[in-house]
């Protein structure tokens, strides 16, 4: 009997998870240029994300632990 209860609970959990995912907004894709946005706060959000990504990549390139080939693969991205 415990198997049936566990199976039913599992199905309920999957159903609830599926319903919660349906309620979420679709993931917003970053625009090619932050200037494409009309809303200033929205443009600033994307601009800050771009700056963070650039900073992360620069740090990765300047990392002294990377060998000669390791930094090159980061630059090619």
PDB file of C-alpha atoms in Angstrom:
ATOM      1  CA  UNK A   1       0.000   0.000   0.000  1.00  0.00           C
ATOM      2  CA  UNK A   2       2.869   2.388   0.722  1.00  0.00           C
ATOM      3  CA  UNK A   3       4.023   2.098  -2.885  1.00  0.00           C
ATOM      4  CA  UNK A   4       0.693   3.426  -4.188  1.00  0.00           C
ATOM      5  CA  UNK A   5       0.755   6.336  -1.744  1.00  0.00           C
ATOM      6  CA  UNK A   6       4.307   7.216  -2.721  1.00  0.00           C
ATOM      7  CA  UNK A   7       3.396   7.022  -6.399  1.00  0.00           C
ATOM      8  CA  UNK A   8       0.378   9.290  -5.888  1.00  0.00           C
ATOM      9  CA  UNK A   9       2.476  11.775  -3.895  1.00  0.00           C
ATOM     10  CA  UNK A  10       5.106  11.772  -6.642  1.00  0.00           C
ATOM     11  CA  UNK A  11       2.474  12.488  -9.294  1.00  0.00           C
ATOM     12  CA  UNK A  12       1.034  15.284  -7.157  1.00  0.00           C
ATOM     13  CA  UNK A  13       4.488  16.841  -6.746  1.00  0.00           C
ATOM     14  CA  UNK A  14       5.093  16.718 -10.495  1.00  0.00           C
ATOM     15  CA  UNK A  15       1.691  18.284 -11.152  1.00  0.00           C
ATOM     16  CA  UNK A  16       2.298  21.105  -8.670  1.00  0.00           C
ATOM     17  CA  UNK A  17       5.777  21.738 -10.115  1.00  0.00           C
ATOM     18  CA  UNK A  18       4.348  21.874 -13.639  1.00  0.00           C
ATOM     19  CA  UNK A  19       1.637  24.353 -12.577  1.00  0.00           C
ATOM     20  CA  UNK A  20       4.209  26.578 -10.847  1.00  0.00           C
ATOM     21  CA  UNK A  21       6.384  26.629 -13.966  1.00  0.00           C
ATOM     22  CA  UNK A  22       3.404  27.648 -16.080  1.00  0.00           C
ATOM     23  CA  UNK A  23       2.797  30.650 -13.813  1.00  0.00           C
ATOM     24  CA  UNK A  24       6.348  31.963 -14.214  1.00  0.00           C
ATOM     25  CA  UNK A  25       7.130  34.603 -16.786  1.00  0.00           C
ATOM     26  CA  UNK A  26       9.091  33.399 -19.782  1.00  0.00           C
ATOM     27  CA  UNK A  27      12.792  34.105 -19.426  1.00  0.00           C
ATOM     28  CA  UNK A  28      13.674  37.432 -20.963  1.00  0.00           C
ATOM     29  CA  UNK A  29      16.444  37.397 -23.550  1.00  0.00           C
ATOM     30  CA  UNK A  30      19.039  40.115 -23.370  1.00  0.00           C
ATOM     31  CA  UNK A  31      18.875  42.580 -26.269  1.00  0.00           C
ATOM     32  CA  UNK A  32      21.855  42.897 -28.572  1.00  0.00           C
ATOM     33  CA  UNK A  33      22.289  46.508 -27.488  1.00  0.00           C
ATOM     34  CA  UNK A  34      21.038  47.962 -24.235  1.00  0.00           C
ATOM     35  CA  UNK A  35      20.160  51.068 -26.265  1.00  0.00           C
ATOM     36  CA  UNK A  36      17.364  49.108 -27.950  1.00  0.00           C
ATOM     37  CA  UNK A  37      15.253  49.421 -24.775  1.00  0.00           C
ATOM     38  CA  UNK A  38      12.946  52.403 -24.360  1.00  0.00           C
ATOM     39  CA  UNK A  39      12.618  52.112 -20.574  1.00  0.00           C
ATOM     40  CA  UNK A  40      15.633  53.591 -18.768  1.00  0.00           C
ATOM     41  CA  UNK A  41      15.542  51.203 -15.795  1.00  0.00           C
ATOM     42  CA  UNK A  42      15.302  48.212 -18.136  1.00  0.00           C
ATOM     43  CA  UNK A  43      18.236  49.472 -20.216  1.00  0.00           C
ATOM     44  CA  UNK A  44      20.305  50.006 -17.052  1.00  0.00           C
ATOM     45  CA  UNK A  45      19.562  46.460 -15.895  1.00  0.00           C
ATOM     46  CA  UNK A  46      20.866  44.989 -19.154  1.00  0.00           C
ATOM     47  CA  UNK A  47      23.823  47.399 -19.216  1.00  0.00           C
ATOM     48  CA  UNK A  48      24.884  46.309 -15.725  1.00  0.00           C
ATOM     49  CA  UNK A  49      24.617  42.657 -16.715  1.00  0.00           C
ATOM     50  CA  UNK A  50      26.834  43.264 -19.753  1.00  0.00           C
ATOM     51  CA  UNK A  51      29.406  45.127 -17.636  1.00  0.00           C
ATOM     52  CA  UNK A  52      29.454  42.258 -15.088  1.00  0.00           C
ATOM     53  CA  UNK A  53      30.027  39.709 -17.860  1.00  0.00           C
ATOM     54  CA  UNK A  54      32.841  41.785 -19.361  1.00  0.00           C
ATOM     55  CA  UNK A  55      34.468  42.158 -15.931  1.00  0.00           C
ATOM     56  CA  UNK A  56      34.234  38.415 -15.322  1.00  0.00           C
ATOM     57  CA  UNK A  57      35.849  37.631 -18.695  1.00  0.00           C
ATOM     58  CA  UNK A  58      38.636  40.189 -18.166  1.00  0.00           C
ATOM     59  CA  UNK A  59      39.373  38.710 -14.739  1.00  0.00           C
ATOM     60  CA  UNK A  60      39.460  35.244 -16.259  1.00  0.00           C
ATOM     61  CA  UNK A  61      41.878  36.387 -18.968  1.00  0.00           C
ATOM     62  CA  UNK A  62      44.153  38.183 -16.498  1.00  0.00           C
ATOM     63  CA  UNK A  63      44.194  35.278 -14.081  1.00  0.00           C
ATOM     64  CA  UNK A  64      47.818  34.295 -13.641  1.00  0.00           C
ATOM     65  CA  UNK A  65      46.884  30.660 -13.128  1.00  0.00           C
ATOM     66  CA  UNK A  66      45.808  30.293 -16.736  1.00  0.00           C
ATOM     67  CA  UNK A  67      48.396  28.878 -19.062  1.00  0.00           C
ATOM     68  CA  UNK A  68      49.097  30.219 -22.527  1.00  0.00           C
ATOM     69  CA  UNK A  69      46.309  28.251 -24.195  1.00  0.00           C
ATOM     70  CA  UNK A  70      43.720  28.743 -21.467  1.00  0.00           C
ATOM     71  CA  UNK A  71      43.480  32.487 -21.906  1.00  0.00           C
ATOM     72  CA  UNK A  72      43.232  32.134 -25.643  1.00  0.00           C
ATOM     73  CA  UNK A  73      40.087  30.007 -25.443  1.00  0.00           C
ATOM     74  CA  UNK A  74      38.385  32.669 -23.314  1.00  0.00           C
ATOM     75  CA  UNK A  75      39.280  35.408 -25.799  1.00  0.00           C
ATOM     76  CA  UNK A  76      37.838  33.413 -28.688  1.00  0.00           C
ATOM     77  CA  UNK A  77      34.388  33.241 -27.055  1.00  0.00           C
TER      78      UNK A  77
END
